[in-house]
Amino acid sequence: MNEPAASTPMPVLENVIFDDIKIGDGASYSRTVTREDIQLFAAVSGDLNPTHIDEAYVREAPAGEVVAHSMLSASFVSAALGNQFPGPGTVYVGQELHFRAPVVVGDALTVHLTCRAKDTATGQVTIDCNVTNQRNQQVLTGTATVHAPTVRVRREAWQLPELTLTDEQARYRKILAMADGLPAIRMGVVHPCDAESLLGALHARDEGLIEPFLVGPVARIRRVAEQLGVDLHGCTLVDTEHSVESAERAVQMARAGEVDGLMKGSLHTDEYMGAIVATQTGLRTSRRISHVYVADVPRYPRPLLITDAAINIQPDLPTKVSIAQNAIDVAHALGIERPRVAILAAVETINPKMPSTLDAAALCKMADRGQITGAILDGPLAFDNAVSEFATKAKGIVSEVAGRADILMVPNLEAGNMLGKQLEYLAGGFLTGVVVGARVPIVLTSRADRAEARSASCAIVKRIVAYRKS
């Protein structure tokens, strides 16, 4: 989380006026090129050449990786001229540039400026510009002509506005990378009889995440595939007459171990979940079933799990025990060895008039007694105290969880639903989710979910299946 800046001194900019500049004088400026630098330059300039921004494209190009815009390196020359030599008050007149080598993410560039000539009649200075990388290889050479300042300036640098990039494609790829190296899982796709649900399954297939078992009326599924112009290679088709039978048949397959997980298609959620939670024939375990969002939020430095936002409307304390343990197990599957669980309420103090604060206190004590395992719990915590170390310190809260939560446990479904959608639509978060607590992990998709979100959920399920087998 980007916290309010501490009261540290701002850097000071100081120039060198024309009269003080001597032939051979100069300065240097260093900066490491990041992926975000390249993306921001593309956004500002409008240069969308795929060489600079499309990782899938460049993998098959000669460079094999994203290459920075040439003018990004040139902009570092401009920064060195304006910030250091001659510094504030410098006015560009002309620039000659020669680009000698490509620049890629991670290159540490150093701009070397050297005064070649002065013209007292015009007040212009000619400066040689040489940019090298960490291997001392020239990437740019050239000559700049500038009007050097004539008035001395010494002032604090202007504080730039804070920027947050919301690169959804990169964050989607980061979630998929969680499942790298793991074998594809057998996924029962329940009643994929519309374009969105079928494309979602095929997208996950093409990403190497699942072997789809398409459970539904085969004639309808084939007709949708034909209309979309897609093929069903690698898919196993299981014929049923209608959506209720699709759900029941898929659950039977999960009980028999024929599939490793289930994904909702175009049937109603109550039909889908009804078959899953059926007392005698469903997929119940000793735990209550619950939903876990896995969120990648640009302004938060780690994956954030949110529970429960889709299954349990107003959970009581025993249900919250299952919700907490389910989320902890998901965190373990994602490689978070000892997740920090923040139990949310409106305040961070226990108030008998607010049942959520009493439940939070009870859950923490249950964790102390070993009734909830594998995590550090704290609560009640207000949302700001859960995710912001600045807010935590300001309120004097001493906690291993506050400000650094891995899991946010909400008091009820309404709070979780609103929190998840706010992070997605207002904070640019990329959210995917999974239902756990059943015999197999379950993907509960929304009609608004795109193919990427469905595939990301499959990546999470893939990690859970591998973790359970380990």
Coordinates of C-alpha atoms in Angstrom, one line a residue:
M1 CA 0.0 0.0 0.0
N2 CA 1.4 3.4 -0.9
E3 CA 1.4 5.3 2.4
P4 CA 1.5 9.0 3.0
A5 CA 5.1 10.3 2.5
A6 CA 7.2 10.7 5.7
S7 CA 8.5 14.2 6.4
T8 CA 11.9 13.7 4.7
P9 CA 13.8 16.6 3.0
M10 CA 13.0 17.0 -0.7
P11 CA 16.0 16.8 -3.1
V12 CA 17.4 20.2 -4.0
L13 CA 18.0 21.3 -7.6
E14 CA 20.8 23.7 -8.3
N15 CA 22.0 25.0 -11.6
V16 CA 25.3 26.1 -13.2
I17 CA 24.9 29.4 -15.0
F18 CA 26.4 30.2 -18.4
D19 CA 29.3 32.3 -17.0
D20 CA 30.5 29.4 -14.7
I21 CA 30.4 26.7 -17.3
K22 CA 33.8 25.7 -18.7
I23 CA 34.7 23.5 -21.6
G24 CA 35.0 19.9 -20.4
D25 CA 32.6 20.4 -17.4
G26 CA 29.7 18.0 -17.1
A27 CA 27.6 15.8 -15.0
S28 CA 26.1 12.3 -14.9
Y29 CA 22.6 10.9 -14.2
S30 CA 21.7 7.3 -13.6
R31 CA 18.4 5.4 -13.8
T32 CA 17.3 1.8 -14.1
V33 CA 14.6 1.1 -16.7
T34 CA 11.5 -0.6 -15.4
R35 CA 8.5 -2.2 -17.1
E36 CA 6.4 0.7 -15.7
D37 CA 8.7 3.3 -17.3
I38 CA 8.1 1.7 -20.7
Q39 CA 4.3 1.5 -20.2
L40 CA 4.1 5.1 -19.0
F41 CA 6.1 6.3 -21.9
A42 CA 3.8 4.4 -24.3
A43 CA 0.7 5.9 -22.6
V44 CA 2.1 9.5 -22.7
S45 CA 3.5 9.3 -26.2
G46 CA 0.8 7.1 -27.7
D47 CA 3.5 4.9 -29.3
L48 CA 1.8 1.5 -29.2
N49 CA 4.5 -0.4 -31.2
P50 CA 4.1 -4.0 -30.0
T51 CA 7.9 -4.2 -29.7
H52 CA 7.7 -2.1 -26.6
I53 CA 4.5 -3.4 -24.9
D54 CA 3.3 -6.7 -26.2
E55 CA 5.2 -9.6 -24.5
A56 CA 3.4 -12.3 -26.6
Y57 CA 4.5 -10.5 -29.8
V58 CA 8.2 -10.0 -28.8
R59 CA 8.7 -13.6 -27.7
E60 CA 8.7 -14.5 -31.4
A61 CA 10.6 -11.3 -32.5
P62 CA 14.4 -11.2 -32.9
A63 CA 14.9 -9.4 -29.5
G64 CA 12.9 -12.0 -27.6
E65 CA 11.9 -9.4 -25.0
V66 CA 10.3 -6.0 -24.6
V67 CA 12.6 -3.2 -25.9
A68 CA 12.2 0.3 -24.5
H69 CA 11.3 3.2 -26.8
S70 CA 14.5 4.8 -28.1
M71 CA 13.1 8.2 -27.1
L72 CA 12.7 7.0 -23.5
S73 CA 16.5 6.9 -23.3
A74 CA 16.6 10.3 -24.9
S75 CA 14.2 11.6 -22.2
F76 CA 16.8 10.6 -19.6
V77 CA 19.2 13.0 -21.4
S78 CA 16.6 15.7 -21.1
A79 CA 16.3 15.0 -17.3
A80 CA 20.0 15.2 -16.9
L81 CA 20.1 18.6 -18.7
G82 CA 17.2 20.0 -16.8
N83 CA 18.0 18.7 -13.3
Q84 CA 21.8 18.8 -13.2
F85 CA 23.8 20.3 -16.0
P86 CA 23.2 23.1 -16.7
G87 CA 20.1 22.5 -14.5
P88 CA 17.0 24.6 -13.7
G89 CA 16.4 27.3 -16.3
T90 CA 18.0 25.4 -19.2
V91 CA 16.1 25.7 -22.5
Y92 CA 16.5 23.1 -25.3
V93 CA 17.5 24.5 -28.7
G94 CA 18.4 21.3 -30.6
Q95 CA 19.4 17.7 -30.2
E96 CA 21.2 15.2 -32.4
L97 CA 20.8 11.6 -31.4
H98 CA 22.2 8.2 -32.5
F99 CA 20.8 5.0 -31.0
R100 CA 23.6 2.4 -30.7
A101 CA 22.0 -0.5 -28.8
P102 CA 18.6 -1.6 -27.6
V103 CA 17.5 -1.0 -24.0
V104 CA 15.5 -3.6 -22.1
V105 CA 13.8 -3.8 -18.7
G106 CA 16.4 -3.8 -15.9
D107 CA 19.1 -2.0 -17.8
A108 CA 20.9 0.6 -15.6
L109 CA 21.5 3.6 -17.8
T110 CA 24.0 6.4 -17.0
V111 CA 23.8 9.7 -18.9
H112 CA 27.2 11.4 -19.3
L113 CA 27.1 15.1 -20.2
T114 CA 30.2 17.0 -21.3
C115 CA 30.4 20.7 -22.4
R116 CA 32.0 20.9 -25.8
A117 CA 31.6 24.5 -26.7
K118 CA 30.1 27.9 -25.6
D119 CA 28.9 30.8 -27.7
T120 CA 28.9 34.0 -25.7
A121 CA 27.0 35.8 -28.4
T122 CA 24.0 33.6 -28.1
G123 CA 24.4 32.2 -24.6
Q124 CA 24.2 28.7 -26.1
V125 CA 26.2 25.7 -24.9
T126 CA 26.9 22.6 -26.9
I127 CA 27.0 19.4 -24.8
D128 CA 28.1 15.9 -25.8
C129 CA 25.6 13.3 -24.6
N130 CA 26.7 9.7 -24.0
V131 CA 24.4 7.0 -22.5
T132 CA 25.8 3.7 -21.4
N133 CA 24.3 0.6 -19.7
Q134 CA 25.5 -1.5 -16.8
R135 CA 28.0 -3.3 -19.2
N136 CA 29.5 0.1 -20.2
Q137 CA 28.0 -0.4 -23.6
Q138 CA 26.9 2.7 -25.5
V139 CA 23.2 2.8 -26.1
L140 CA 22.9 6.4 -27.2
T141 CA 25.3 9.2 -28.4
G142 CA 24.5 12.7 -29.5
T143 CA 24.9 16.4 -29.1
A144 CA 22.5 18.8 -27.3
T145 CA 22.4 22.6 -27.9
V146 CA 20.8 24.5 -25.0
H147 CA 20.4 28.0 -23.7
A148 CA 22.2 27.9 -20.4
P149 CA 20.6 29.7 -17.5
T150 CA 22.0 33.1 -16.5
V151 CA 20.3 33.4 -13.1
R152 CA 21.4 31.1 -10.2
V153 CA 18.6 28.8 -9.0
R154 CA 18.6 26.7 -5.9
R155 CA 15.3 25.2 -4.9
E156 CA 13.6 22.0 -3.7
A157 CA 12.5 19.7 -6.5
W158 CA 8.9 19.7 -7.4
Q159 CA 7.0 16.7 -5.9
L160 CA 5.6 14.7 -8.8
P161 CA 2.1 13.3 -8.6
E162 CA 1.7 9.7 -7.5
L163 CA 1.0 7.4 -10.4
T164 CA -0.6 3.9 -10.2
L165 CA -0.5 1.6 -13.2
T166 CA -3.4 -0.8 -13.7
D167 CA -1.9 -3.3 -16.1
E168 CA -4.6 -5.9 -16.0
Q169 CA -3.0 -8.2 -18.6
A170 CA 0.2 -8.3 -16.6
R171 CA -1.6 -9.1 -13.4
Y172 CA -3.7 -11.8 -15.1
R173 CA -0.4 -13.4 -16.3
K174 CA 1.0 -13.2 -12.8
I175 CA -1.9 -15.2 -11.5
L176 CA -1.5 -17.7 -14.3
A177 CA 2.2 -18.0 -13.4
M178 CA 1.1 -19.4 -10.0
A179 CA 0.2 -22.6 -11.8
D180 CA 3.3 -22.8 -14.0
G181 CA 4.9 -26.3 -14.1
L182 CA 1.8 -28.0 -12.8
P183 CA -0.1 -30.6 -14.9
A184 CA -3.5 -29.6 -16.3
I185 CA -6.4 -30.6 -14.1
R186 CA -9.6 -32.4 -15.1
M187 CA -12.3 -29.7 -14.9
G188 CA -16.0 -30.5 -15.1
V189 CA -17.6 -27.6 -16.9
V190 CA -21.3 -27.7 -16.0
H191 CA -23.7 -26.9 -18.8
P192 CA -21.5 -24.7 -21.1
C193 CA -24.3 -23.9 -23.5
D194 CA -23.6 -20.2 -24.2
A195 CA -20.7 -18.3 -25.8
E196 CA -19.2 -16.9 -22.6
S197 CA -19.1 -20.2 -20.6
L198 CA -17.8 -22.3 -23.5
L199 CA -15.1 -19.7 -24.5
G200 CA -14.0 -19.5 -20.8
A201 CA -13.5 -23.3 -20.7
L202 CA -11.6 -23.3 -24.0
H203 CA -9.5 -20.3 -23.0
A204 CA -8.4 -22.2 -19.9
R205 CA -7.7 -25.3 -22.0
D206 CA -5.6 -23.2 -24.4
E207 CA -3.6 -21.8 -21.4
G208 CA -2.8 -25.4 -20.4
L209 CA -4.7 -25.1 -17.2
I210 CA -7.5 -27.7 -17.6
E211 CA -8.7 -30.8 -19.5
P212 CA -12.3 -29.8 -20.0
F213 CA -15.1 -32.3 -19.4
L214 CA -18.1 -30.5 -20.9
V215 CA -21.2 -31.7 -19.1
G216 CA -24.4 -30.8 -20.9
P217 CA -26.6 -31.3 -24.0
V218 CA -23.9 -32.3 -26.5
A219 CA -25.8 -31.1 -29.5
R220 CA -26.2 -27.6 -28.0
I221 CA -22.6 -27.4 -27.0
R222 CA -21.5 -28.4 -30.6
R223 CA -23.9 -25.9 -32.1
V224 CA -22.4 -23.1 -29.9
A225 CA -18.9 -24.1 -30.8
E226 CA -19.8 -24.1 -34.5
Q227 CA -21.4 -20.6 -34.2
L228 CA -18.2 -19.3 -32.5
G229 CA -15.9 -21.0 -35.0
V230 CA -14.0 -22.9 -32.3
D231 CA -13.0 -26.5 -32.1
L232 CA -13.5 -28.9 -29.1
H233 CA -10.2 -30.7 -29.4
G234 CA -9.0 -32.0 -26.0
C235 CA -12.5 -31.9 -24.6
T236 CA -14.5 -34.8 -23.2
L237 CA -18.2 -34.4 -23.8
V238 CA -20.7 -35.8 -21.4
D239 CA -24.3 -35.7 -22.7
T240 CA -27.2 -34.7 -20.5
E241 CA -30.7 -33.5 -21.2
H242 CA -31.0 -30.3 -19.2
S243 CA -29.2 -28.0 -16.7
V244 CA -30.4 -29.8 -13.6
E245 CA -29.1 -33.1 -14.9
S246 CA -25.8 -31.4 -15.9
A247 CA -25.2 -30.2 -12.4
E248 CA -26.1 -33.6 -10.9
R249 CA -24.0 -35.5 -13.4
A250 CA -21.0 -33.2 -12.8
V251 CA -21.3 -33.7 -9.1
Q252 CA -21.4 -37.4 -9.5
M253 CA -18.2 -37.3 -11.5
A254 CA -16.5 -35.2 -8.8
R255 CA -17.6 -37.7 -6.1
A256 CA -16.2 -40.5 -8.2
G257 CA -12.9 -38.8 -8.7
E258 CA -13.4 -38.4 -12.4
V259 CA -12.8 -34.7 -12.3
D260 CA -10.6 -32.6 -10.0
G261 CA -12.8 -29.5 -9.9
L262 CA -16.0 -27.9 -11.2
M263 CA -16.7 -24.8 -13.1
K264 CA -20.1 -23.2 -13.6
G265 CA -21.5 -22.8 -17.1
S266 CA -24.7 -21.2 -18.3
L267 CA -27.0 -22.7 -15.7
H268 CA -28.5 -20.8 -12.8
T269 CA -26.4 -20.6 -9.7
D270 CA -29.1 -22.2 -7.5
E271 CA -29.2 -25.2 -9.8
Y272 CA -25.4 -25.5 -9.7
M273 CA -24.9 -25.0 -6.0
G274 CA -28.1 -27.0 -5.1
A275 CA -26.5 -30.1 -6.6
I276 CA -23.2 -29.4 -4.8
V277 CA -24.6 -28.9 -1.3
A278 CA -27.2 -31.7 -1.5
T279 CA -27.0 -33.6 1.8
Q280 CA -26.8 -37.2 0.5
T281 CA -25.5 -36.8 -3.1
G282 CA -23.5 -33.5 -3.0
L283 CA -19.9 -32.6 -2.2
R284 CA -20.3 -31.5 1.4
T285 CA -17.5 -32.1 3.9
S286 CA -17.3 -31.4 7.7
R287 CA -16.7 -27.8 6.9
R288 CA -19.1 -25.2 5.6
I289 CA -18.6 -24.2 2.0
S290 CA -17.3 -20.7 1.4
H291 CA -16.0 -18.4 -1.3
V292 CA -12.6 -16.8 -1.5
Y293 CA -11.6 -13.9 -3.7
V294 CA -8.0 -13.7 -4.8
A295 CA -7.3 -10.0 -5.6
D296 CA -4.3 -8.3 -7.2
V297 CA -4.7 -4.6 -6.3
P298 CA -2.3 -2.1 -7.8
R299 CA -1.8 -0.2 -4.6
Y300 CA -1.3 -3.2 -2.4
P301 CA 2.1 -5.0 -2.3
R302 CA 0.9 -8.6 -2.1
P303 CA -2.0 -10.9 -3.1
L304 CA -5.1 -10.1 -1.0
L305 CA -7.7 -12.8 -0.2
I306 CA -11.2 -11.8 0.7
T307 CA -13.8 -14.0 2.2
D308 CA -16.8 -14.7 2.2
A309 CA -18.4 -12.7 -0.6
A310 CA -20.7 -15.2 -2.4
I311 CA -22.0 -18.1 -0.3
N312 CA -22.7 -17.4 3.4
I313 CA -25.1 -14.5 3.8
Q314 CA -25.0 -13.8 7.6
P315 CA -22.6 -16.4 9.0
D316 CA -22.7 -17.4 12.7
L317 CA -19.5 -18.1 14.7
P318 CA -19.2 -21.8 13.8
T319 CA -19.6 -20.9 10.1
K320 CA -16.9 -18.2 10.4
V321 CA -14.5 -20.8 11.8
S322 CA -14.9 -22.7 8.5
I323 CA -14.7 -19.6 6.4
A324 CA -11.4 -18.6 8.1
Q325 CA -9.9 -22.1 7.8
N326 CA -10.9 -22.4 4.2
A327 CA -9.3 -19.1 3.3
I328 CA -6.1 -20.1 5.2
D329 CA -5.9 -23.3 3.3
V330 CA -6.2 -21.4 0.0
A331 CA -3.4 -19.1 1.1
H332 CA -1.2 -22.1 1.9
A333 CA -1.9 -23.5 -1.6
L334 CA -0.8 -20.2 -3.1
G335 CA 2.5 -20.4 -1.2
I336 CA 1.7 -18.1 1.7
E337 CA 3.1 -20.2 4.6
R338 CA 1.7 -18.3 7.5
P339 CA -1.0 -15.9 6.3
R340 CA -2.0 -12.9 8.4
V341 CA -5.8 -12.8 8.8
A342 CA -7.5 -9.5 9.5
I343 CA -11.1 -10.0 10.9
L344 CA -12.9 -6.9 9.7
A345 CA -15.4 -4.7 11.5
A346 CA -16.2 -1.0 11.5
V347 CA -13.9 -0.4 14.5
E348 CA -10.8 -2.0 16.1
T349 CA -12.3 -2.2 19.6
I350 CA -14.7 -4.7 21.0
N351 CA -18.2 -3.4 21.3
P352 CA -21.0 -5.6 22.7
K353 CA -23.5 -3.7 20.5
M354 CA -21.6 -4.8 17.4
P355 CA -21.7 -8.6 17.1
S356 CA -19.0 -8.7 14.5
T357 CA -16.5 -7.4 17.0
L358 CA -17.4 -10.1 19.5
D359 CA -17.1 -12.8 16.8
A360 CA -13.7 -11.4 15.8
A361 CA -12.5 -11.6 19.4
A362 CA -13.8 -15.1 19.7
L363 CA -12.1 -16.2 16.5
C364 CA -8.8 -14.8 17.7
K365 CA -9.0 -16.7 20.9
M366 CA -10.0 -19.9 19.1
A367 CA -6.8 -19.5 17.0
D368 CA -4.8 -19.2 20.2
R369 CA -6.4 -22.5 21.4
G370 CA -5.7 -24.3 18.1
Q371 CA -9.3 -24.4 16.9
I372 CA -8.1 -22.5 13.8
T373 CA -4.6 -23.3 12.5
G374 CA -1.9 -22.3 10.1
A375 CA -2.3 -18.5 10.4
I376 CA -2.0 -15.4 12.6
L377 CA -5.4 -13.9 13.3
D378 CA -6.2 -10.4 14.7
G379 CA -9.4 -8.5 15.0
P380 CA -11.6 -6.7 15.1
L381 CA -9.8 -4.4 12.7
A382 CA -11.2 -1.6 10.7
F383 CA -10.3 -1.8 7.0
D384 CA -7.7 0.9 7.1
N385 CA -6.0 -0.7 10.0
A386 CA -5.9 -4.0 8.2
V387 CA -4.2 -2.8 5.0
S388 CA -2.3 0.4 6.0
E389 CA 0.7 0.5 8.2
F390 CA 0.4 4.3 8.3
A391 CA -3.1 4.0 9.8
T392 CA -2.0 1.3 12.2
K393 CA 0.9 3.5 13.6
A394 CA -1.3 6.5 13.8
K395 CA -3.8 4.7 16.0
G396 CA -1.1 3.0 18.1
I397 CA -2.2 -0.5 17.2
V398 CA 0.4 -3.2 18.0
S399 CA -0.3 -6.2 15.8
E400 CA 1.5 -8.8 13.6
V401 CA -1.5 -8.5 11.2
A402 CA -2.5 -4.9 11.1
G403 CA -1.3 -3.0 8.1
R404 CA 0.0 -6.2 6.4
A405 CA -3.0 -8.5 6.0
D406 CA -3.0 -11.4 3.6
I407 CA -6.6 -12.3 4.2
L408 CA -9.5 -10.0 4.9
M409 CA -12.4 -11.8 6.6
V410 CA -15.6 -9.8 6.3
P411 CA -18.5 -9.9 8.8
N412 CA -21.1 -10.9 6.2
L413 CA -21.7 -11.5 2.5
E414 CA -22.9 -7.9 1.7
A415 CA -19.7 -6.4 3.1
G416 CA -17.6 -8.9 1.2
N417 CA -19.5 -8.4 -2.1
M418 CA -19.2 -4.6 -1.8
L419 CA -15.5 -4.7 -0.8
G420 CA -14.6 -7.0 -3.7
K421 CA -16.4 -5.0 -6.3
Q422 CA -15.1 -1.6 -5.0
L423 CA -11.5 -3.0 -5.3
E424 CA -12.2 -4.1 -8.8
Y425 CA -14.1 -1.2 -10.2
L426 CA -12.7 1.8 -8.2
A427 CA -9.2 0.6 -7.4
G428 CA -8.4 -1.3 -10.6
G429 CA -8.0 -4.6 -8.9
F430 CA -8.0 -7.9 -10.8
L431 CA -10.2 -10.4 -8.9
T432 CA -10.7 -14.1 -9.3
G433 CA -12.3 -16.5 -7.0
V434 CA -12.9 -20.0 -5.9
V435 CA -15.4 -21.9 -3.7
V436 CA -13.8 -24.2 -1.2
G437 CA -14.8 -26.4 1.7
A438 CA -16.3 -29.0 -0.7
R439 CA -14.7 -32.3 -1.8
V440 CA -13.3 -30.5 -4.9
P441 CA -12.6 -26.8 -5.5
I442 CA -15.3 -25.0 -7.4
V443 CA -15.3 -22.1 -9.9
L444 CA -18.4 -20.0 -9.4
T445 CA -18.4 -17.6 -12.3
S446 CA -20.6 -14.5 -12.9
R447 CA -22.2 -13.7 -16.2
A448 CA -20.0 -10.6 -16.3
D449 CA -16.8 -12.6 -16.0
R450 CA -14.5 -12.5 -19.0
A451 CA -12.6 -15.5 -20.3
E452 CA -9.4 -14.2 -18.5
A453 CA -11.2 -14.2 -15.1
R454 CA -12.5 -17.7 -15.7
S455 CA -9.0 -18.9 -16.6
A456 CA -7.5 -17.2 -13.6
S457 CA -9.9 -19.0 -11.4
C458 CA -8.8 -22.3 -13.0
A459 CA -5.2 -21.4 -12.2
I460 CA -6.2 -21.0 -8.5
V461 CA -8.0 -24.3 -8.6
K462 CA -5.0 -25.9 -10.2
R463 CA -2.8 -24.8 -7.3
I464 CA -5.3 -26.0 -4.7
V465 CA -5.5 -29.4 -6.4
A466 CA -1.7 -29.8 -6.5
Y467 CA -1.4 -28.7 -2.9
R468 CA -4.0 -31.2 -1.7
K469 CA -2.1 -34.0 -3.6
S470 CA 1.3 -32.9 -2.2

